[in-house]
Coordinates of C-alpha atoms in Angstrom, one line a residue:
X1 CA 42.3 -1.8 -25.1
X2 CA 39.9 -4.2 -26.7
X3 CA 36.0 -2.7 -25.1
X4 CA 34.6 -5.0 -22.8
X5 CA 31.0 -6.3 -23.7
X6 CA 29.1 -9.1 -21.8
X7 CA 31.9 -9.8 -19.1
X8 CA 31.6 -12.7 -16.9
X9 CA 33.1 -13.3 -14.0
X10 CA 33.9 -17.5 -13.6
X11 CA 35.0 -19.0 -10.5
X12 CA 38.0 -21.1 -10.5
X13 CA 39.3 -21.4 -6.5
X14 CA 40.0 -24.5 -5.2
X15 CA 37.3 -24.0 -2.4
X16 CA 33.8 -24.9 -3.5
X17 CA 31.2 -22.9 -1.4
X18 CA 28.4 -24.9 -0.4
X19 CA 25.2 -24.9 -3.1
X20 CA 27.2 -22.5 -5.1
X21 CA 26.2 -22.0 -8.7
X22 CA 28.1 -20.2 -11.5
X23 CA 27.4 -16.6 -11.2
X24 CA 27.5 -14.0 -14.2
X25 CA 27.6 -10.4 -14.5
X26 CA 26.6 -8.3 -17.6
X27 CA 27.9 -4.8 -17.5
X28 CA 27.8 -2.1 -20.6
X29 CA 30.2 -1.5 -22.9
X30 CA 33.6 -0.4 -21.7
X31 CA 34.8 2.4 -24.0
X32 CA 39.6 2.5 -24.1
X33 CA 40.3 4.0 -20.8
X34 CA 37.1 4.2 -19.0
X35 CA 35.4 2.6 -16.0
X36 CA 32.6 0.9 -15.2
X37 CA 30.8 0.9 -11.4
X38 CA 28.7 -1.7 -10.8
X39 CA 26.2 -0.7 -8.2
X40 CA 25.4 -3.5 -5.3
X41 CA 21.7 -4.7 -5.4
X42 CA 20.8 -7.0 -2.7
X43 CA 17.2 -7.4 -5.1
X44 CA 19.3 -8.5 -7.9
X45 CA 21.3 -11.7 -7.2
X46 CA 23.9 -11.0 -10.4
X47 CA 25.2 -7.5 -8.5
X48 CA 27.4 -9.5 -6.1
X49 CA 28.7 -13.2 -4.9
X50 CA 27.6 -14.7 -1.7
X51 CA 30.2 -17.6 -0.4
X52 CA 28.9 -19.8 2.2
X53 CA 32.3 -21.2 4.0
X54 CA 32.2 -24.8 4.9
X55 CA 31.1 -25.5 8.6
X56 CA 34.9 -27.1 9.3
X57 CA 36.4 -24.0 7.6
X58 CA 40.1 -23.2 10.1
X59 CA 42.2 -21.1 7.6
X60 CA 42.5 -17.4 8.7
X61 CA 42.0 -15.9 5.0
X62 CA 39.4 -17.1 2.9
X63 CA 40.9 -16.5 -1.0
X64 CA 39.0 -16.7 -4.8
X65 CA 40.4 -16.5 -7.9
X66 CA 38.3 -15.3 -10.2
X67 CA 38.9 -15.3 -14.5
X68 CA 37.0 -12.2 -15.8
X69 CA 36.3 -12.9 -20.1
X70 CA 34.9 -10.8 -22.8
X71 CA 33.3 -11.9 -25.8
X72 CA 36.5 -11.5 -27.6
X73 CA 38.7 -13.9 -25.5
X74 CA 40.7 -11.6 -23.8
X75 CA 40.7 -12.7 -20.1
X76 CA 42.1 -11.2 -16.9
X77 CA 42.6 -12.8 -13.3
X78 CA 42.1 -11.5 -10.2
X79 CA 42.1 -13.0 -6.5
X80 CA 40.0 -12.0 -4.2
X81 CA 41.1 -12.5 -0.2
X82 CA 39.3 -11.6 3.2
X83 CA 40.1 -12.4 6.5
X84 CA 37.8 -15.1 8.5
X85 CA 37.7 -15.0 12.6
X86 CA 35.1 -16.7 14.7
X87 CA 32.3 -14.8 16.2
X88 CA 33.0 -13.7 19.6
X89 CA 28.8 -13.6 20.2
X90 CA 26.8 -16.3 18.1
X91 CA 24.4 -14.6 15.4
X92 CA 20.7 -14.5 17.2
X93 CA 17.5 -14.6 15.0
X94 CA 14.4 -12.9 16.8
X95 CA 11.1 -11.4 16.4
X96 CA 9.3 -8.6 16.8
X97 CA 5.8 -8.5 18.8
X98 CA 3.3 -6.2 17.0
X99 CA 1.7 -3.7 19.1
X100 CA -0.2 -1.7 16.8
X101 CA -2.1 -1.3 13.7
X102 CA -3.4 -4.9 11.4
X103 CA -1.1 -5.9 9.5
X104 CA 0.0 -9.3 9.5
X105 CA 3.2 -10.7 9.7
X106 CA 6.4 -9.2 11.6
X107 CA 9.8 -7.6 11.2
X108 CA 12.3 -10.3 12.3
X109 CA 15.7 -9.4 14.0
X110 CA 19.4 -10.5 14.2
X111 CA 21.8 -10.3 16.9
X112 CA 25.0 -9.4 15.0
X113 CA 27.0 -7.6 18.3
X114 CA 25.1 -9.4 21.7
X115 CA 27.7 -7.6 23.8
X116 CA 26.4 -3.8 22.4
X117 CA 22.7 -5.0 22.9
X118 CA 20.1 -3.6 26.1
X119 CA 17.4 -4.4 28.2
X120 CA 15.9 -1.5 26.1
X121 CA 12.3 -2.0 24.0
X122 CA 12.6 -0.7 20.6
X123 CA 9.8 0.3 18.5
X124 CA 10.0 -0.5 14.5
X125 CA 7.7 1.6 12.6
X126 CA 5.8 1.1 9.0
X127 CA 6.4 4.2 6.8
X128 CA 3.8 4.2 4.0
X129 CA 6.3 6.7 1.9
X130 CA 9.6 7.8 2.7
X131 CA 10.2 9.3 -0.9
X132 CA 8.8 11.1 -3.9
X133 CA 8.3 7.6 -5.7
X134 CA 6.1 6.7 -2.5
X135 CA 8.6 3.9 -1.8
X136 CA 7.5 2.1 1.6
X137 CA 9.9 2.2 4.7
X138 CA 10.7 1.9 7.9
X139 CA 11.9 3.8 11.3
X140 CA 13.2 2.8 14.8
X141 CA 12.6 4.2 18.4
X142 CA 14.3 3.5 21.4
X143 CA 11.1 3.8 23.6
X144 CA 13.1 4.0 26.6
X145 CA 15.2 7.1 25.6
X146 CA 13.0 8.4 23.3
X147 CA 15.5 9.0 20.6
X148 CA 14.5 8.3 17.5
X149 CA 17.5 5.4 15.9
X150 CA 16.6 5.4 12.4
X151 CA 14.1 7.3 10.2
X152 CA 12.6 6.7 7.1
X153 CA 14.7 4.4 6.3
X154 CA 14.2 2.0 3.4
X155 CA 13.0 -1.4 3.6
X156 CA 15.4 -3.8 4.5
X157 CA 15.8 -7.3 2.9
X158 CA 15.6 -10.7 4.4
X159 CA 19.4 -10.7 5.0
X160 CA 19.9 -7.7 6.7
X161 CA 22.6 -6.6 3.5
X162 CA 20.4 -2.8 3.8
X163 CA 19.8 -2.3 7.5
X164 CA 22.4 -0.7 9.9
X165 CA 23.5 -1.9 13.1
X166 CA 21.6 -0.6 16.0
X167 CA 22.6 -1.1 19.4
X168 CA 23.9 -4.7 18.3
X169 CA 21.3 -5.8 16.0
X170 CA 19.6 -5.4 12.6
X171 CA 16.4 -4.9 11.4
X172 CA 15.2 -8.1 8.4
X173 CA 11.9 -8.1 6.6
X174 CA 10.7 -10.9 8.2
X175 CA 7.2 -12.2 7.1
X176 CA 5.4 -8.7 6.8
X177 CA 2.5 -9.8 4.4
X178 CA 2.5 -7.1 1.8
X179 CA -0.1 -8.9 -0.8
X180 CA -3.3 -7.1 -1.3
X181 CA -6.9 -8.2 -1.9
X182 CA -9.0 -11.6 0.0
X183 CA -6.7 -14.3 1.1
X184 CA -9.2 -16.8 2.6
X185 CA -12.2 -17.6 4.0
X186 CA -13.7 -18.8 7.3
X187 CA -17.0 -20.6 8.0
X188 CA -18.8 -20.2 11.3
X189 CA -22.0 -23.0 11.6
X190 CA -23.3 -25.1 8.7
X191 CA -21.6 -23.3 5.4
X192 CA -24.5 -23.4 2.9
X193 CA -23.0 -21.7 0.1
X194 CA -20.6 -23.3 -2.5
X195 CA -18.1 -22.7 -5.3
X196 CA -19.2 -25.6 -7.3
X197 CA -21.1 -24.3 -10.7
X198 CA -20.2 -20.9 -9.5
X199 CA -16.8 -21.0 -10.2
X200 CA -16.4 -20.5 -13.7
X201 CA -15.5 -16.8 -13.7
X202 CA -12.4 -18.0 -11.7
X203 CA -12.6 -15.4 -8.8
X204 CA -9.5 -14.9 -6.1
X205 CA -11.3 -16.7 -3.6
X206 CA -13.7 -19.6 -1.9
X207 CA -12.4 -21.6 -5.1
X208 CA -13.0 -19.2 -7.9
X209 CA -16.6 -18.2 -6.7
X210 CA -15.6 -14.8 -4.8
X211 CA -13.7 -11.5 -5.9
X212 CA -12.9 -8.2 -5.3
X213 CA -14.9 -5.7 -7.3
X214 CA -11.4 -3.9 -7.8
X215 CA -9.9 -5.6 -11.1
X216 CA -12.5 -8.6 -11.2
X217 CA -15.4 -6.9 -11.8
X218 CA -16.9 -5.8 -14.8
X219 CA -17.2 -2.0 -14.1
X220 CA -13.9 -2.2 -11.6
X221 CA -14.7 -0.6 -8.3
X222 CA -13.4 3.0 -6.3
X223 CA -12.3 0.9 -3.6
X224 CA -9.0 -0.8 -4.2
X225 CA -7.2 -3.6 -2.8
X226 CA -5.4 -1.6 -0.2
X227 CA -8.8 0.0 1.2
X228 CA -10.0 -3.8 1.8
X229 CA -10.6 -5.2 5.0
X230 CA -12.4 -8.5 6.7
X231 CA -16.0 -9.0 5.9
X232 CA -18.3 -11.1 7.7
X233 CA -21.7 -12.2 6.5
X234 CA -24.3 -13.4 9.0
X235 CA -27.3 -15.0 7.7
X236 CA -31.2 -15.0 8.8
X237 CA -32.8 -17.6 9.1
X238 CA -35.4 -18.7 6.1
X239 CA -37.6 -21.8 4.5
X240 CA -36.7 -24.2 1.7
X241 CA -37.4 -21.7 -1.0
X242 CA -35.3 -18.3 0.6
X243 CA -37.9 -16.5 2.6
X244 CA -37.2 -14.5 5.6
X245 CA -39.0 -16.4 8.3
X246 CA -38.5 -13.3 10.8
X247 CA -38.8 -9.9 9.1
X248 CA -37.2 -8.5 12.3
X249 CA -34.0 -10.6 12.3
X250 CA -31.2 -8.2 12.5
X251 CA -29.6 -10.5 9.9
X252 CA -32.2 -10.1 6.9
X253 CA -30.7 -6.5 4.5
X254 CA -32.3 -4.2 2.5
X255 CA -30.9 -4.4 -0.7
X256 CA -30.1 -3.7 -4.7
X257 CA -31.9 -5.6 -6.7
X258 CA -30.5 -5.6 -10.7
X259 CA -31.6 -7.7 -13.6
X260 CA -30.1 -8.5 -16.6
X261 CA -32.5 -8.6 -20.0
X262 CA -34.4 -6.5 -17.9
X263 CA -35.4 -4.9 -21.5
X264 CA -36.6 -8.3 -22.8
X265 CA -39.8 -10.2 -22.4
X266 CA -40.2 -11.8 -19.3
X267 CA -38.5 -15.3 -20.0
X268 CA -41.4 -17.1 -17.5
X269 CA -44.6 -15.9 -16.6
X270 CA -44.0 -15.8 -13.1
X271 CA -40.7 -13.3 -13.8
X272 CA -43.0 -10.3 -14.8
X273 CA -44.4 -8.9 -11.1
X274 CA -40.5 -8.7 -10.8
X275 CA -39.3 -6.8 -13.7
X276 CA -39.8 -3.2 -12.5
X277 CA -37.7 -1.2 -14.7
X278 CA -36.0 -1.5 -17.8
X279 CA -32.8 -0.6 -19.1
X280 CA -29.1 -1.7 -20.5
X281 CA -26.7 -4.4 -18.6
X282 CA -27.3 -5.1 -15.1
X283 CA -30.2 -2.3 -14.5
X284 CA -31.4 -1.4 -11.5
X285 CA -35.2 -2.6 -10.0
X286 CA -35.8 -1.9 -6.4
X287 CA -34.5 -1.9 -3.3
X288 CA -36.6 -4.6 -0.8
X289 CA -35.9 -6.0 2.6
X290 CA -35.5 -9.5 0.9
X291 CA -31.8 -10.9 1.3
X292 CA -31.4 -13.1 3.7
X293 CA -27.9 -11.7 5.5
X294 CA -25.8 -8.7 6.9
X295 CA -22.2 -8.1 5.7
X296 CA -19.6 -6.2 7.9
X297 CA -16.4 -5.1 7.8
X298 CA -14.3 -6.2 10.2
X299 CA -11.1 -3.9 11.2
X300 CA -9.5 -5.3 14.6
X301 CA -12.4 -5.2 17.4
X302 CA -14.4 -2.9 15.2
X303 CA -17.4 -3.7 13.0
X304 CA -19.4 -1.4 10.4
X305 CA -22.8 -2.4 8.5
X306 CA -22.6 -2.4 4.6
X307 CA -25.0 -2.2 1.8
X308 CA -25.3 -5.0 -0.2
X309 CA -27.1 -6.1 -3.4
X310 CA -27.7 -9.1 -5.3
X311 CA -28.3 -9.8 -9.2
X312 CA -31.0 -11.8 -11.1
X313 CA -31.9 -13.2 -14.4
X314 CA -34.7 -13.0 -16.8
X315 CA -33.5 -15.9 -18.8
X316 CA -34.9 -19.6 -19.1
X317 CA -33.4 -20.8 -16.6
X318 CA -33.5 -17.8 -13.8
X319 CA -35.0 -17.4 -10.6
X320 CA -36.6 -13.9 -10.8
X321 CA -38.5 -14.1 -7.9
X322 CA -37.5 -10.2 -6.0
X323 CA -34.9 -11.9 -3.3
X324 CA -31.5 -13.5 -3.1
X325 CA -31.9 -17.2 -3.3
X326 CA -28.8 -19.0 -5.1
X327 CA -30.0 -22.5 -6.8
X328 CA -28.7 -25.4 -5.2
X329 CA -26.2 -26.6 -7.6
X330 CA -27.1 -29.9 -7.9
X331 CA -30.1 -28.6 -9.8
X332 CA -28.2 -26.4 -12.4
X333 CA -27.2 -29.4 -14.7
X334 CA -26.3 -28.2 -18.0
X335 CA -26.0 -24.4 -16.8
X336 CA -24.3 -22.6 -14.3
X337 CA -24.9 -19.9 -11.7
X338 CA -22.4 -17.9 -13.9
X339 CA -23.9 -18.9 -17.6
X340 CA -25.8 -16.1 -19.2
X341 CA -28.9 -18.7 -19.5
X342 CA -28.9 -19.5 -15.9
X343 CA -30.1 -17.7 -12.6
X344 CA -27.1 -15.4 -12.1
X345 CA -28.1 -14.8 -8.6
X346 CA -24.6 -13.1 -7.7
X347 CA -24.4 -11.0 -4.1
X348 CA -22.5 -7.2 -4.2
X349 CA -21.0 -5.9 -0.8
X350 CA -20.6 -2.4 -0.9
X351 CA -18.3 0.3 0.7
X352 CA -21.5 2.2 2.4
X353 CA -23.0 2.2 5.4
X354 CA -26.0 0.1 5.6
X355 CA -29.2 2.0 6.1
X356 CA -33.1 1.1 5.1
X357 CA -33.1 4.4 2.6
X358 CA -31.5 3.2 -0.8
X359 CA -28.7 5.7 -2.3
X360 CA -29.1 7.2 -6.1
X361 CA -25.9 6.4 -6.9
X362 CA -26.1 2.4 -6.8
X363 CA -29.9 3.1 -8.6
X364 CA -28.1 2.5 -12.1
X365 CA -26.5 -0.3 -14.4
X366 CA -24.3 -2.0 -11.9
X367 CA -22.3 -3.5 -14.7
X368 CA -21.2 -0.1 -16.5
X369 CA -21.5 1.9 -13.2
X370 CA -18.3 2.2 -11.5
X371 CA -19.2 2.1 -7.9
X372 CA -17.4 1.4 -4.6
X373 CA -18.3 -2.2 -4.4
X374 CA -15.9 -3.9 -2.1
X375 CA -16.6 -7.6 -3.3
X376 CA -19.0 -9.9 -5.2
X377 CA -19.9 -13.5 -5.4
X378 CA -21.2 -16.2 -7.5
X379 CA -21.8 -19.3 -5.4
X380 CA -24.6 -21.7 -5.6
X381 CA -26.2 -23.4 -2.6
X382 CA -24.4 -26.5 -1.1
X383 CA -27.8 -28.1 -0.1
X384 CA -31.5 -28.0 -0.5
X385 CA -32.6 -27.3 2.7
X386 CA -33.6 -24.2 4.6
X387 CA -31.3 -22.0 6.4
X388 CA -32.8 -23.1 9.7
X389 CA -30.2 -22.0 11.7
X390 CA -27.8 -18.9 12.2
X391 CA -24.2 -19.4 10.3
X392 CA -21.2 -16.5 9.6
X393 CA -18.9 -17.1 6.3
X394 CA -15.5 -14.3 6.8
X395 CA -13.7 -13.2 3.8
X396 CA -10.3 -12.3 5.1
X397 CA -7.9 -10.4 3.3
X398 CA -4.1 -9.5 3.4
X399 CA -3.5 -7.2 5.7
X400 CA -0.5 -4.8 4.4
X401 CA 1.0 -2.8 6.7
X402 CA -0.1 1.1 7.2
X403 CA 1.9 4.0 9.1
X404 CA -0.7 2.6 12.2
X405 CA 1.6 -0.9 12.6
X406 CA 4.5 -0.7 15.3
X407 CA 6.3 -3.4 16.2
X408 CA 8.5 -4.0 19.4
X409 CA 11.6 -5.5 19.8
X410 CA 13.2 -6.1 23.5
X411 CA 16.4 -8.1 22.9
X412 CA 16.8 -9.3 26.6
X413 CA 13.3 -11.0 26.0
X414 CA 13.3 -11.5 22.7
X415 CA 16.6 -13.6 21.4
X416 CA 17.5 -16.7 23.1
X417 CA 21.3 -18.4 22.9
X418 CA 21.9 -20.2 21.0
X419 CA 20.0 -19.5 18.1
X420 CA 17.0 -21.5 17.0
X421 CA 17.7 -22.3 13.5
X422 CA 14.3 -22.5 12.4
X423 CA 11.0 -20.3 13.1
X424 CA 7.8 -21.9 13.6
X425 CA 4.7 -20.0 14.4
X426 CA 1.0 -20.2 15.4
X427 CA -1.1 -21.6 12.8
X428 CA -4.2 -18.8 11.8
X429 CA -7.0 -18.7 12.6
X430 CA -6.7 -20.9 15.3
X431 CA -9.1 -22.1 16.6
X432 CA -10.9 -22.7 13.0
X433 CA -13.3 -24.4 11.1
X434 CA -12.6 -25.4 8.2
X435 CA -8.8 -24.3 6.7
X436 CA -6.3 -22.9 8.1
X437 CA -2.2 -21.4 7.5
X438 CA 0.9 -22.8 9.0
X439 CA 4.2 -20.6 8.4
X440 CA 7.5 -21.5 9.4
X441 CA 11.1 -19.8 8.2
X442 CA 14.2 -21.9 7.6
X443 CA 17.9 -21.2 6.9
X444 CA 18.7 -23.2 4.5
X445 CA 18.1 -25.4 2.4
X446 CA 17.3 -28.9 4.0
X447 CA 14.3 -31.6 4.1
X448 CA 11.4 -30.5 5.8
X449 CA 8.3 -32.1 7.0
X450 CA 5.2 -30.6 8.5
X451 CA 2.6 -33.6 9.6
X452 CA -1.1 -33.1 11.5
X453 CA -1.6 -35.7 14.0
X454 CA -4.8 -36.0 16.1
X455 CA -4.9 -36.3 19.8
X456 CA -4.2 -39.9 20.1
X457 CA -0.9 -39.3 17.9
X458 CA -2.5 -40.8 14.7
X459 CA -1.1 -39.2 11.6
X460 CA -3.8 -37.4 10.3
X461 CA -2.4 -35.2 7.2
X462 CA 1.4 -34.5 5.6
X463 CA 1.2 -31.2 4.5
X464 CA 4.6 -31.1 3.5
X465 CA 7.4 -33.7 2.9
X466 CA 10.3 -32.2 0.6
X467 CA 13.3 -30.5 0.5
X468 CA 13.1 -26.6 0.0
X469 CA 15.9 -23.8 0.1
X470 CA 16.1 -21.3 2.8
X471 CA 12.8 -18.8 3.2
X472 CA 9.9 -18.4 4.9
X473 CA 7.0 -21.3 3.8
X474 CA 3.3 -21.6 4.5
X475 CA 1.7 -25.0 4.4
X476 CA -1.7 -24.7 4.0
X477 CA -4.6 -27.4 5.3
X478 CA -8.5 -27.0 4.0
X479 CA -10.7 -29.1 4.8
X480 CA -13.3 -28.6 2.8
X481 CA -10.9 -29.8 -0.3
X482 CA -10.0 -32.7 1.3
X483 CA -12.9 -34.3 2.2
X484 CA -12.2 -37.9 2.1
X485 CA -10.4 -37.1 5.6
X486 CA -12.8 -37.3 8.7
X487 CA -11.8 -34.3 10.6
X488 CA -14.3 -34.1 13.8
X489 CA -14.0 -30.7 16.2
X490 CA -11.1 -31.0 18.9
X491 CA -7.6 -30.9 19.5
X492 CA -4.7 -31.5 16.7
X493 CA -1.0 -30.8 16.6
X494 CA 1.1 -30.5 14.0
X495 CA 5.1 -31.1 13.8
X496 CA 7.7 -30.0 11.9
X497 CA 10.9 -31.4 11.1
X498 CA 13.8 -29.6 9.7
X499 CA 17.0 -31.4 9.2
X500 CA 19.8 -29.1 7.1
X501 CA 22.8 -30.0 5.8
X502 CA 25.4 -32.5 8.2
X503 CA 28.4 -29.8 7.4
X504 CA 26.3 -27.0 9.1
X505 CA 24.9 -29.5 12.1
X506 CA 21.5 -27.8 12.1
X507 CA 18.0 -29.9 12.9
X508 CA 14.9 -28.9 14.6
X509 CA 11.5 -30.6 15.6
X510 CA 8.6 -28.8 17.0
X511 CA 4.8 -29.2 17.9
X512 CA 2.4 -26.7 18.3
X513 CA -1.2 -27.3 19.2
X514 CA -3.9 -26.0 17.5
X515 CA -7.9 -26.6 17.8
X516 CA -10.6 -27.3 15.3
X517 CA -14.0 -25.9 15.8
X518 CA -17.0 -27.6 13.8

């Protein structure tokens, strides 16, 4: 027995599955009369074959022959054969509503048995850790029985390969969003701040000009990606040059104030009322009622006031003045808010809650200092004006599931005959202002099209016009980098069309409505 090393397995039947592709399996070494086990992986695509059997498929017993090879020419055949029935009950995709917790994203659902399936509402469960490795997972309820179906189990996969059957269907991943850290941003009112000259440390967000403290900044930060939720700043309302016009608006903060070269000579006359102390890095001065905005976080319905800071710098080109003021970035020219010669006037949002009595611990070099700051910022001002009247800016983040997110799953409501063969859902945040997320799930692979049309039907925007494989897809549509488009406030729609392969029959077009608030 000549040992096996590097075996693939070639295909050689006469029936071509559709969009199949040569497949190869490595396996170890096969020592003279031993065995090898290969395990099934549904993560690792080289564990097993898939065959997708033409749609005009009528033969009772589907059959491959297979020629396994080592790297020493020796070569075995082997056939494999399985029987093939049509399906009594049509396979049913569905989704599950979520009822609890923030996560976003859903389990989906399948239909494999419709005939076992009842009017009951099941409840699908996040498990945080189901194991000593602290691997995520999953449980089910029947909410009308009360017995629990499944528990702890792990997560399944898009296909359903790892779920069991329950009462006639199986639980899919779905869309779950299990990223961590800011995903977008929102503007509320005029948006005064911008990323351009304030992108150059290339941050996760608003165009390289926002970050999470966690991994981005130069300390790193306590709280981590998981721990980070919405935050909304509100802004007061000041003059041309950054001055709280009300010293009672609820939007004006006490804050951090830090300076870099704090050690140095003051670099302009005018910076050295504002050099207080002095010390290494990013040292700490005084804590002032002087920037002009609030920052929450946001979890669901609930809201919670944070301590926040800001940065200056006694360079030649700063703007030590005691209060956050970015530059306008048109003025910046050969430096940016980010060069070490410029202003540096960056904001901190920190994991505290806000109150007018400064903490010791954030009285120290915020750049060695590891502290729980939750994000920071770089941005410049868009314009040169005053902030004359009130505007929000929302830094949204992933929300990945916790052991507080439920989801529900009724199949008599839930799944439709037949199947719809693509998913479509609600843009978010809808209503919006200035970009916004469109997800849709197909099959298979096919030529889709997702197109914005205003409320006369006049194509506005194609946000998508290619073929892709079968997934889930987000087409994305911002505004404020595409600018030569007029976009006023009002009604839009947006329509997809999906249009698979003729052997499978399956096409879809849909239009969902969705609203643009300026």
């Amino acid at each position: 027995v000549v040992p096996l090393t590097n075996l693939t397995v070639t295909q050689l039947g006469h029936i071509i599955p559709y969009n199949a592709t040569l497949k190869f399996i490595t396996i170890n070494q096969i020592d003279p009369g031993s065995q090898v086990t290969l395990n099934y992986d549904p993560s690792n695509s080289s564990s097993y074959f898939s065959f997708d059997l033409p749609a005009d498929f009528s033969a009772s017993t589907f059959q491959e022959i297979f020629k396994i090879e080592d790297t020493h020419n020796n070569f075995w055949f082997n056939t494999l054969s399985f029987p093939v029935q049509p399906l009594v009950y049509p396979y049913v995709n569905g989704i599950t509503r979520h009822v609890s917790g923030n996560a976003s994203g859903a389990f989906a659902v399948t239909v494999v048995e419709a005939q076992k399936t009842t009017s009951h509402t099941y409840f699908i469960s996040w498990v945080d850790s189901i194991n000593a490795n602290g691997d995520a997972g999953y449980s089910v309820m029947d909410s009308t029985t009360t017995q629990m179906l499944l528990v702890n189990h792990s997560l399944p996969d898009e296909y359903g390969h790892t779920s069991p059957e329950i009462d006639g269907f199986k639980v899919l991943f779905g869309w779950i969003d299990t990223l961590r850290g800011l995903q977008d941003w929102n503007v509320t009112g005029t948006r005064h701040w911008t990323w351009a000259n304030g992108d150059s440390l290339n941050l996760s967000t608003f165009m390289g000009a926002i970050g999470t403290a966690y991994d981005e900044w130069f300390s790193s930060s306590t709280i981590s990606l998981k721990d980070l939720h919405d935050i909304e700043f509100d802004f007061a309302i000041t003059d041309t040059s950054g001055n709280i016009i009300n010293p009672n608006d609820t939007n004006a903060s006490f804050a951090y104030r830090y300076l870099r070269n704090s050690s140095a000579p003051p670099a302009q006359p005018s910076f050295a009322p504002f050099i207080v102390h002095s010390g290494r890095g990013f040292a700490y001065q005084d804590y002032n009622k002087s920037m002009p905005l609030a920052a929450y976080e946001v979890i669901g319905t609930q809201k919670r006031r944070l301590m926040v800071g800001f940065l200056e710098n006694n360079a030649s080109k700063g703007l030590v003045d005691g209060k956050y003021w970015p530059p306008y970035y048109g003025s910046l020219n050969s430096v940016t808010n980010t060069d070490t010669a410029g202003p540096m006037e960056w904001f901190f949002v920190f994991d505290k809650d806000y109150s007018t009595i400064p903490d010791p611990a954030f009285e120290a070099d915020i750049s060695s200092t590891t502290v729980p700051m939750m994000v920071f910022g770089t941005p410049a001002r868009r314009d040169r004006g005053a902030w004359s009247q009130p505007w929000s800016f929302t830094l949204m983040t992933h929300r990945h599931p916790t052991n507080q997110d439920v989801w529900a799953f009724t199949p008599s409501k839930d799944v439709v005959l037949p199947p719809v063969s693509i998913s479509v859902f609600q843009n978010y945040p809808n209503p919006f202002n200035s970009s916004t997320t469109i997800q849709y799930k197909i099959p298979m692979r096919g030529k889709i099209t997702v197109i914005i049309y205003d409320l006369l039907g006049r194509e506005v925007r194609t946000l998508v016009n290619t073929e892709q494989p079968g997934g889930v897809y987000k087409a994305g549509w911002n505004m404020e980098t595409d600018e030569h488009i007029q976009v006023s406030s009002g009604v839009y729609f947006y329509r997809i069309a999906f249009a698979g392969d003729d052997r499978a029959h399956t096409s879809f077009v849909t239009v969902k409505k969705m609203l643009v608030l300026k």
